[in-house]
Coordinates of C-alpha atoms in Angstrom, one line a residue:
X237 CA -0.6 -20.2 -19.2
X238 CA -0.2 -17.5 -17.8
X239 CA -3.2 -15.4 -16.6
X240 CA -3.6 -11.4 -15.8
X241 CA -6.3 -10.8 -13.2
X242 CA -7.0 -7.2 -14.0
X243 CA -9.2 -4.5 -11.5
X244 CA -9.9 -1.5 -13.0
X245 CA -12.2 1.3 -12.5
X246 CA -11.4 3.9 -14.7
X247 CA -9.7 1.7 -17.7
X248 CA -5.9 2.3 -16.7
X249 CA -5.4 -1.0 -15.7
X250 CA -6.7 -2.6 -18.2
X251 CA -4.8 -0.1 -20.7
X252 CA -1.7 -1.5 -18.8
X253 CA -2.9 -5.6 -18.8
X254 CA -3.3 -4.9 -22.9
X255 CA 0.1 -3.5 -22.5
X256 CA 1.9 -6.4 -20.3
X257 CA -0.1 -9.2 -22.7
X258 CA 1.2 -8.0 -26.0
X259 CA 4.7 -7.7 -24.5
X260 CA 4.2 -11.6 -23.0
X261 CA 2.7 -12.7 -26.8
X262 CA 5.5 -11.0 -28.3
X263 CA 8.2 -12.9 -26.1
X264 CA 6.3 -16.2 -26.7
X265 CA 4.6 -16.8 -23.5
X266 CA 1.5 -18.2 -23.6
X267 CA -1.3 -15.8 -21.5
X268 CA -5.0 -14.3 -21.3
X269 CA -6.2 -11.7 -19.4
X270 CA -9.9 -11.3 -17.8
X271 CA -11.6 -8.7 -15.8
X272 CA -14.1 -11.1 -14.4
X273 CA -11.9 -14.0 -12.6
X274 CA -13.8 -17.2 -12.3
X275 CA -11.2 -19.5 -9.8
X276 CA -12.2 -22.9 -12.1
X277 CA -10.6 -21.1 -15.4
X278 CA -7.7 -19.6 -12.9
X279 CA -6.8 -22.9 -11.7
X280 CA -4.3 -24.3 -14.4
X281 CA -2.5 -21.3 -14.3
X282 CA 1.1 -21.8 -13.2
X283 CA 1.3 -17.6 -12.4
X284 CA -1.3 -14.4 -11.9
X285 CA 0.0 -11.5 -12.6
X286 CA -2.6 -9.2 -10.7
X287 CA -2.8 -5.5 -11.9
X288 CA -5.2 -3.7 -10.0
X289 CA -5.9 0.7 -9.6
X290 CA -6.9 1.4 -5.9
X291 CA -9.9 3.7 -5.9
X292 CA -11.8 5.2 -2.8
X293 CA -10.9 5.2 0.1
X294 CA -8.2 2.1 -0.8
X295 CA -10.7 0.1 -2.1
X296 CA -10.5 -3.1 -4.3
X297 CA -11.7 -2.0 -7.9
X298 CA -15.2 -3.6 -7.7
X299 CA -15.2 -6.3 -10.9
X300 CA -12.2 -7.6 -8.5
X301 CA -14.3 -7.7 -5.1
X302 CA -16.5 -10.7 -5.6
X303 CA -13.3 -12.8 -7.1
X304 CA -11.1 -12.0 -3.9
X305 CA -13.6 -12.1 -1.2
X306 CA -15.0 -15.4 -2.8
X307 CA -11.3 -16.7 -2.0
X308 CA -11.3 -15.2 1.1
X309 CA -15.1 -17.3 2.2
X310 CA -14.3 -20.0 1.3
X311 CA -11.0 -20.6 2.3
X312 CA -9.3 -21.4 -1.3
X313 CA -5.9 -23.1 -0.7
X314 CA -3.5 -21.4 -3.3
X315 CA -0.1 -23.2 -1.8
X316 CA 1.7 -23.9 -5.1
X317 CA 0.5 -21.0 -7.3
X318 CA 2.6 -18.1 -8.1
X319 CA 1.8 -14.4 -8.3
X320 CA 2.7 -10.9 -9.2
X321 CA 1.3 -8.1 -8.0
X322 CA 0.9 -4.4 -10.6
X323 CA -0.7 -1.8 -7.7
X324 CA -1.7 1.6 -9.3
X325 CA -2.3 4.0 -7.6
X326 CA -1.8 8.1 -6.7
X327 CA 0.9 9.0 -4.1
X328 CA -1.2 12.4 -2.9
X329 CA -3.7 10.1 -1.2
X330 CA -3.2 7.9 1.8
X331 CA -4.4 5.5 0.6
X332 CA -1.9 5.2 -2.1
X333 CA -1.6 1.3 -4.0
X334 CA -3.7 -0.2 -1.0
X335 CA -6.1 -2.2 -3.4
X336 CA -2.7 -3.9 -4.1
X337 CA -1.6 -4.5 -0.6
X338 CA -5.1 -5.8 0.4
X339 CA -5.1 -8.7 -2.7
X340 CA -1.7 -8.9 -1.0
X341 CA -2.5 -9.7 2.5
X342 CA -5.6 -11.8 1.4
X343 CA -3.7 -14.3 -1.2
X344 CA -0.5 -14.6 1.0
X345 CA -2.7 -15.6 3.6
X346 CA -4.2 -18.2 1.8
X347 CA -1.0 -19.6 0.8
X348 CA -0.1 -18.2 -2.6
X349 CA 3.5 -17.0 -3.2
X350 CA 4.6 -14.0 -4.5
X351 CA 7.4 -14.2 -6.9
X352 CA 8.2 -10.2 -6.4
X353 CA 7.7 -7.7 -4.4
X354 CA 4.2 -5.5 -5.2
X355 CA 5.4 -2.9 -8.1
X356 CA 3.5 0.2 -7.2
X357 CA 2.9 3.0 -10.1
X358 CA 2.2 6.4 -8.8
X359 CA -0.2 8.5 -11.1
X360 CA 1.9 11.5 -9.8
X361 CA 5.0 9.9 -12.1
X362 CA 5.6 11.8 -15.1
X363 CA 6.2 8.8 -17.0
X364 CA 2.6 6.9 -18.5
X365 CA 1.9 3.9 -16.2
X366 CA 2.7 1.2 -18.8
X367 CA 5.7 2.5 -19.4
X368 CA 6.8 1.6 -16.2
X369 CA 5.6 -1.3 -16.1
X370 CA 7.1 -2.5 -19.6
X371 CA 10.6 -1.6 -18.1
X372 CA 10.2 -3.3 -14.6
X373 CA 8.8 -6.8 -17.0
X374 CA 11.6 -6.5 -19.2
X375 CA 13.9 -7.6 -16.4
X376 CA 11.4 -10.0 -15.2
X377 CA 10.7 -12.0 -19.1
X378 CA 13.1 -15.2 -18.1
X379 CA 11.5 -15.5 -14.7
X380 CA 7.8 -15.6 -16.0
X381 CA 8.8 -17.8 -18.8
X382 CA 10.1 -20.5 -17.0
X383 CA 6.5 -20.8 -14.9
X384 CA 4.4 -20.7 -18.7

């Protein structure tokens, strides 16, 4: 199972989750996505695929916060799961993608691995978000199926 872990604050990201599951259905791989992570649900997952907007001043969308800082208390061990990392976000601010590098920081630190680099999506693209996204997954379809 796969599972997207989606923070959004303004619906893009979740238009973009809808987007990645029907591509991962439609290429047989079993996965669910939630905007209100519970670790207990999260924890026969072989890979998260995290898409998150940054909003603020680089903040964490907030139906995210309580899920990553509950990891971050209480010192959940994630050595053996797999991530992914979607960051949207909008190159004219400082602040651009940092909701993704914070999850980041946070689950590397408590020992989850990242199967990719962090795939930042900059509102200032022409291209739609899930576009990009769709072609970057492509590529990436024989890799997350082998974890399902």
């Amino acid at each position: 199972m796969i599972e997207l872990i989606v923070g959004t604050e303004t619906g893009t990201a979740e238009y973009v989750a809808d987007e990645v599951l029907e591509l991962l259905e439609a290429n047989e791989i079993e996965s669910r996505a939630t905007l209100e992570p519970e670790l207990e649900l999260l924890s026969t997952s072989n890979l998260w695929i995290i898409i998150t907007s940054t909003h603020g001043a680089g903040d964490i969308p907030n139906n995210l916060q309580p899920f990553i800082q509950s990891l971050t208390d209480n010192q959940t061990d994630l050595c053996g799961k797999k991530a992914m990392i979607i960051s949207l976000g909008d190159s004219s601010y400082d602040t651009y993608c940092q909701a993704g590098t914070k999850i980041k920081d946070q689950l590397l630190a408590l020992g989850i691995e990242l199967i990719t680099p962090i795939f930042q999506v900059d509102a200032m693209n022409e291209e739609m978000p899930e576009d990009l996204v769709m072609e970057w997954l492509a590529d990436l379809l024989p890799l997350i199926s082998s974890l399902n």
